[in-house]
Amino acid sequence: MITVAKQDEANFQVTVDSSTKTIHSVAVDRGYAEKLTGGNASTERLVEASFEFLLAREPNTSILRSFDLPVIGRYFPEYESTITEML
């Protein structure tokens, strides 16, 4: 289960409740969020979908504890195209 809590306009706390519970801090630049969502989804939904993307590829314990959202694309080049389709 993924829970996204907005800390402020650009920062989110994500809790992944799996066999091992993890907590992550994610920063999302407003322009980057707009690029990926096209204004069709909230930033909270973008973050949630990004964790769905990550969890399909690795366990929650392997996800960085603190990162800026664009970092995902460095590890998974298909991230941006896939996430826009998910939203």
CSV table of C-alpha atoms in Angstrom, one decimal:
chain,number,residue,atom,x,y,z
A,1,MET,CA,0.0,0.0,0.0
A,2,ILE,CA,1.3,3.4,-1.0
A,3,THR,CA,0.4,6.5,1.0
A,4,VAL,CA,1.4,10.0,-0.2
A,5,ALA,CA,1.4,12.9,2.2
A,6,LYS,CA,2.0,16.4,0.9
A,7,GLN,CA,4.6,18.3,3.0
A,8,ASP,CA,4.5,21.5,1.0
A,9,GLU,CA,4.2,22.4,-2.7
A,10,ALA,CA,7.3,20.5,-3.8
A,11,ASN,CA,7.9,17.9,-1.1
A,12,PHE,CA,6.0,14.7,-0.3
A,13,GLN,CA,6.4,11.9,2.2
A,14,VAL,CA,5.6,8.4,0.8
A,15,THR,CA,5.0,5.4,3.0
A,16,VAL,CA,5.1,2.0,1.4
A,17,ASP,CA,3.5,-0.6,3.7
A,18,SER,CA,4.8,-3.9,2.5
A,19,SER,CA,6.4,-6.8,4.3
A,20,THR,CA,8.9,-4.1,5.4
A,21,LYS,CA,7.5,-0.6,5.8
A,22,THR,CA,9.6,2.2,4.3
A,23,ILE,CA,9.3,6.0,4.3
A,24,HIS,CA,10.6,8.1,1.5
A,25,SER,CA,11.0,11.9,0.9
A,26,VAL,CA,10.4,12.9,-2.7
A,27,ALA,CA,10.9,16.4,-4.2
A,28,VAL,CA,8.9,17.3,-7.3
A,29,ASP,CA,9.6,20.5,-9.2
A,30,ARG,CA,6.3,22.1,-10.4
A,31,GLY,CA,7.5,22.4,-14.0
A,32,TYR,CA,8.5,18.7,-14.1
A,33,ALA,CA,5.2,17.6,-12.6
A,34,GLU,CA,3.4,19.7,-15.3
A,35,LYS,CA,5.5,18.1,-18.0
A,36,LEU,CA,4.6,14.6,-16.9
A,37,THR,CA,1.0,15.1,-16.1
A,38,GLY,CA,0.0,17.7,-18.7
A,39,GLY,CA,-2.2,19.1,-16.0
A,40,ASN,CA,-4.4,16.0,-16.1
A,41,ALA,CA,-3.4,14.6,-12.6
A,42,SER,CA,-2.3,16.0,-9.3
A,43,THR,CA,1.3,16.0,-8.2
A,44,GLU,CA,0.2,13.6,-5.4
A,45,ARG,CA,-1.1,11.2,-8.1
A,46,LEU,CA,2.1,11.6,-10.1
A,47,VAL,CA,4.1,10.6,-7.0
A,48,GLU,CA,1.8,7.6,-6.3
A,49,ALA,CA,2.0,6.4,-9.9
A,50,SER,CA,5.8,6.8,-9.8
A,51,PHE,CA,6.0,4.5,-6.8
A,52,GLU,CA,3.7,2.0,-8.6
A,53,PHE,CA,6.2,2.2,-11.5
A,54,LEU,CA,9.1,1.6,-9.1
A,55,LEU,CA,7.5,-1.2,-7.2
A,56,ALA,CA,6.8,-3.1,-10.4
A,57,ARG,CA,10.6,-3.1,-10.9
A,58,GLU,CA,12.2,-3.4,-7.5
A,59,PRO,CA,11.3,-4.0,-3.8
A,60,ASN,CA,10.4,-0.9,-1.7
A,61,THR,CA,13.6,-1.5,0.4
A,62,SER,CA,15.7,-0.8,-2.7
A,63,ILE,CA,14.0,2.6,-3.4
A,64,LEU,CA,16.1,5.6,-2.3
A,65,ARG,CA,14.9,7.1,0.9
A,66,SER,CA,15.2,10.6,-0.4
A,67,PHE,CA,15.3,11.8,-4.0
A,68,ASP,CA,14.1,14.3,-6.6
A,69,LEU,CA,11.5,12.7,-8.9
A,70,PRO,CA,13.6,13.1,-12.1
A,71,VAL,CA,16.2,10.7,-10.6
A,72,ILE,CA,14.0,7.8,-11.5
A,73,GLY,CA,14.7,8.4,-15.2
A,74,ARG,CA,18.5,7.9,-14.5
A,75,TYR,CA,17.8,4.3,-13.3
A,76,PHE,CA,14.9,3.6,-15.7
A,77,PRO,CA,15.1,5.4,-19.0
A,78,GLU,CA,11.5,4.4,-19.9
A,79,TYR,CA,10.1,6.2,-16.8
A,80,GLU,CA,8.9,9.4,-18.4
A,81,SER,CA,7.1,7.8,-21.3
A,82,THR,CA,5.6,5.1,-19.1
A,83,ILE,CA,4.4,7.4,-16.4
A,84,THR,CA,2.6,9.7,-18.9
A,85,GLU,CA,0.7,6.7,-20.2
A,86,MET,CA,-0.1,5.6,-16.6
A,87,LEU,CA,-1.7,9.0,-15.9
